[in-house]
Amino acid sequence: MNHVETPEEIARGIERAEKMLGPDRVRYVHPGFGFWMLKRSIADRKITALAKGRDLYVGRTSGKAGVRV
């Protein structure tokens, strides 16, 4: 079974990255590995959660530079 991160987990991960790298240094968010080895349904759920997590992060930090997926 493959773990699909929640949007909240992803938003927290982006926040941790920003704290480590500094403000406005996080520009792109992408998966840390290839999806080629996953079932299509799992890859789809992971990428959907990634986009929703990015949206949560951007909503919390409105006024900052955008983060892209």
CSV table of N, CA and C in Angstrom, one decimal, residues 3-65:
chain,number,residue,atom,x,y,z
A,3,HIS,N,1.4,5.3,0.7
A,3,HIS,CA,0.8,6.4,1.5
A,3,HIS,C,0.6,7.6,0.6
A,4,VAL,N,-0.6,8.2,0.6
A,4,VAL,CA,-0.9,9.4,-0.1
A,4,VAL,C,-1.0,10.5,1.0
A,5,GLU,N,0.0,11.4,0.9
A,5,GLU,CA,0.0,12.5,1.9
A,5,GLU,C,-1.2,13.4,1.8
A,6,THR,N,-1.6,13.9,3.0
A,6,THR,CA,-2.8,14.8,3.0
A,6,THR,C,-2.3,16.2,2.5
A,7,PRO,N,-3.2,17.0,2.0
A,7,PRO,CA,-2.8,18.4,1.7
A,7,PRO,C,-2.2,19.1,2.9
A,8,GLU,N,-2.7,18.9,4.1
A,8,GLU,CA,-2.1,19.5,5.3
A,8,GLU,C,-0.7,19.1,5.5
A,9,GLU,N,-0.4,17.8,5.3
A,9,GLU,CA,1.0,17.4,5.4
A,9,GLU,C,1.9,18.1,4.4
A,10,ILE,N,1.4,18.2,3.2
A,10,ILE,CA,2.2,18.8,2.2
A,10,ILE,C,2.4,20.3,2.5
A,11,ALA,N,1.4,21.0,2.9
A,11,ALA,CA,1.5,22.4,3.3
A,11,ALA,C,2.5,22.6,4.4
A,12,ARG,N,2.5,21.7,5.4
A,12,ARG,CA,3.5,21.8,6.5
A,12,ARG,C,4.9,21.6,5.9
A,13,GLY,N,5.1,20.7,5.0
A,13,GLY,CA,6.4,20.4,4.4
A,13,GLY,C,6.9,21.6,3.7
A,14,ILE,N,6.0,22.3,2.9
A,14,ILE,CA,6.4,23.5,2.2
A,14,ILE,C,6.8,24.6,3.2
A,15,GLU,N,6.1,24.7,4.3
A,15,GLU,CA,6.4,25.7,5.4
A,15,GLU,C,7.8,25.4,6.0
A,16,ARG,N,8.1,24.1,6.2
A,16,ARG,CA,9.4,23.7,6.8
A,16,ARG,C,10.5,24.1,5.8
A,17,ALA,N,10.3,23.8,4.5
A,17,ALA,CA,11.3,24.2,3.5
A,17,ALA,C,11.5,25.7,3.5
A,18,GLU,N,10.5,26.4,3.6
A,18,GLU,CA,10.6,27.9,3.6
A,18,GLU,C,11.4,28.4,4.8
A,19,LYS,N,11.2,27.8,5.9
A,19,LYS,CA,11.9,28.1,7.1
A,19,LYS,C,13.4,27.8,7.0
A,20,MET,N,13.7,26.7,6.3
A,20,MET,CA,15.1,26.3,6.1
A,20,MET,C,15.8,27.2,5.1
A,21,LEU,N,15.1,27.4,4.0
A,21,LEU,CA,15.7,28.1,2.8
A,21,LEU,C,15.6,29.6,2.9
A,22,GLY,N,14.6,30.1,3.6
A,22,GLY,CA,14.4,31.6,3.7
A,22,GLY,C,13.2,32.0,2.9
A,23,PRO,N,12.6,33.2,3.3
A,23,PRO,CA,11.4,33.7,2.6
A,23,PRO,C,11.7,33.8,1.1
A,24,ASP,N,10.6,33.5,0.4
A,24,ASP,CA,10.6,33.7,-1.1
A,24,ASP,C,11.6,32.8,-1.8
A,25,ARG,N,12.2,31.8,-1.2
A,25,ARG,CA,13.1,30.9,-1.9
A,25,ARG,C,12.4,29.7,-2.5
A,26,VAL,N,11.2,29.4,-2.0
A,26,VAL,CA,10.5,28.2,-2.5
A,26,VAL,C,9.6,28.7,-3.7
A,27,ARG,N,10.0,28.3,-4.8
A,27,ARG,CA,9.2,28.7,-6.0
A,27,ARG,C,8.4,27.6,-6.7
A,28,TYR,N,8.9,26.4,-6.6
A,28,TYR,CA,8.3,25.2,-7.2
A,28,TYR,C,8.1,24.1,-6.2
A,29,VAL,N,7.0,23.4,-6.4
A,29,VAL,CA,6.8,22.2,-5.5
A,29,VAL,C,6.6,21.0,-6.5
A,30,HIS,N,7.3,20.0,-6.2
A,30,HIS,CA,7.2,18.8,-7.1
A,30,HIS,C,7.4,17.5,-6.3
A,31,PRO,N,7.0,16.4,-6.8
A,31,PRO,CA,7.2,15.2,-6.1
A,31,PRO,C,8.7,14.8,-6.0
A,32,GLY,N,9.1,14.2,-5.0
A,32,GLY,CA,10.5,13.9,-4.8
A,32,GLY,C,11.0,12.6,-5.5
A,33,PHE,N,10.1,12.0,-6.2
A,33,PHE,CA,10.4,10.7,-6.9
A,33,PHE,C,9.5,10.6,-8.1
A,34,GLY,N,9.8,9.7,-9.0
A,34,GLY,CA,9.0,9.4,-10.2
A,34,GLY,C,7.7,8.7,-9.9
A,35,PHE,N,6.7,9.0,-10.6
A,35,PHE,CA,5.4,8.3,-10.4
A,35,PHE,C,5.3,7.0,-11.3
A,36,TRP,N,6.3,6.8,-12.2
A,36,TRP,CA,6.2,5.7,-13.1
A,36,TRP,C,6.0,4.4,-12.5
A,37,MET,N,6.4,4.2,-11.2
A,37,MET,CA,6.3,2.9,-10.6
A,37,MET,C,5.0,2.7,-9.8
A,38,LEU,N,4.2,3.7,-9.7
A,38,LEU,CA,2.9,3.7,-9.0
A,38,LEU,C,1.8,3.4,-9.9
A,39,LYS,N,0.7,2.8,-9.3
A,39,LYS,CA,-0.5,2.7,-10.1
A,39,LYS,C,-1.0,4.1,-10.4
A,40,ARG,N,-1.7,4.2,-11.5
A,40,ARG,CA,-2.1,5.5,-12.0
A,40,ARG,C,-3.1,6.2,-11.0
A,41,SER,N,-3.9,5.4,-10.3
A,41,SER,CA,-4.9,6.0,-9.4
A,41,SER,C,-4.1,6.6,-8.2
A,42,ILE,N,-3.0,6.0,-7.7
A,42,ILE,CA,-2.3,6.5,-6.6
A,42,ILE,C,-1.5,7.7,-7.0
A,43,ALA,N,-0.9,7.7,-8.2
A,43,ALA,CA,-0.2,8.9,-8.7
A,43,ALA,C,-1.1,10.1,-8.9
A,44,ASP,N,-2.3,9.8,-9.4
A,44,ASP,CA,-3.3,10.9,-9.5
A,44,ASP,C,-3.7,11.5,-8.2
A,45,ARG,N,-3.9,10.6,-7.1
A,45,ARG,CA,-4.2,11.1,-5.8
A,45,ARG,C,-3.1,11.9,-5.2
A,46,LYS,N,-1.8,11.4,-5.4
A,46,LYS,CA,-0.7,12.2,-4.9
A,46,LYS,C,-0.5,13.5,-5.5
A,47,ILE,N,-0.7,13.6,-6.8
A,47,ILE,CA,-0.5,14.9,-7.5
A,47,ILE,C,-1.7,15.9,-7.1
A,48,THR,N,-2.9,15.3,-6.9
A,48,THR,CA,-4.0,16.2,-6.5
A,48,THR,C,-3.7,16.7,-5.1
A,49,ALA,N,-3.2,15.9,-4.2
A,49,ALA,CA,-2.9,16.3,-2.8
A,49,ALA,C,-1.8,17.3,-2.9
A,50,LEU,N,-0.8,17.2,-3.8
A,50,LEU,CA,0.2,18.1,-3.9
A,50,LEU,C,-0.3,19.5,-4.3
A,51,ALA,N,-1.2,19.6,-5.2
A,51,ALA,CA,-1.8,20.8,-5.7
A,51,ALA,C,-2.6,21.5,-4.5
A,52,LYS,N,-3.4,20.6,-3.8
A,52,LYS,CA,-4.2,21.2,-2.7
A,52,LYS,C,-3.3,21.6,-1.6
A,53,GLY,N,-2.2,20.9,-1.3
A,53,GLY,CA,-1.3,21.4,-0.3
A,53,GLY,C,-0.7,22.7,-0.6
A,54,ARG,N,-0.3,22.8,-1.9
A,54,ARG,CA,0.3,24.1,-2.3
A,54,ARG,C,-0.7,25.2,-2.1
A,55,ASP,N,-2.0,25.0,-2.5
A,55,ASP,CA,-3.0,26.0,-2.3
A,55,ASP,C,-3.2,26.3,-0.8
A,56,LEU,N,-3.2,25.4,0.1
A,56,LEU,CA,-3.2,25.7,1.5
A,56,LEU,C,-2.1,26.6,1.9
A,57,TYR,N,-0.9,26.2,1.5
A,57,TYR,CA,0.3,27.0,1.8
A,57,TYR,C,0.1,28.4,1.3
A,58,VAL,N,-0.2,28.6,0.1
A,58,VAL,CA,-0.4,29.9,-0.6
A,58,VAL,C,-1.5,30.7,0.2
A,59,GLY,N,-2.5,30.1,0.6
A,59,GLY,CA,-3.6,30.8,1.3
A,59,GLY,C,-3.1,31.3,2.7
A,60,ARG,N,-2.2,30.5,3.3
A,60,ARG,CA,-1.7,30.9,4.6
A,60,ARG,C,-0.7,32.0,4.5
A,61,THR,N,-0.1,32.1,3.3
A,61,THR,CA,1.0,33.1,3.1
A,61,THR,C,0.7,34.1,2.1
A,62,SER,N,-0.6,34.4,1.9
A,62,SER,CA,-1.1,35.4,0.9
A,62,SER,C,-0.3,36.7,1.0
A,63,GLY,N,0.1,37.2,-0.2
A,63,GLY,CA,0.9,38.4,-0.2
A,63,GLY,C,2.3,38.1,-0.6
A,64,LYS,N,2.7,36.8,-0.5
A,64,LYS,CA,4.1,36.4,-0.8
A,64,LYS,C,4.1,35.9,-2.3
A,65,ALA,N,5.3,35.8,-2.8
A,65,ALA,CA,5.4,35.3,-4.1
A,65,ALA,C,4.8,33.9,-4.3
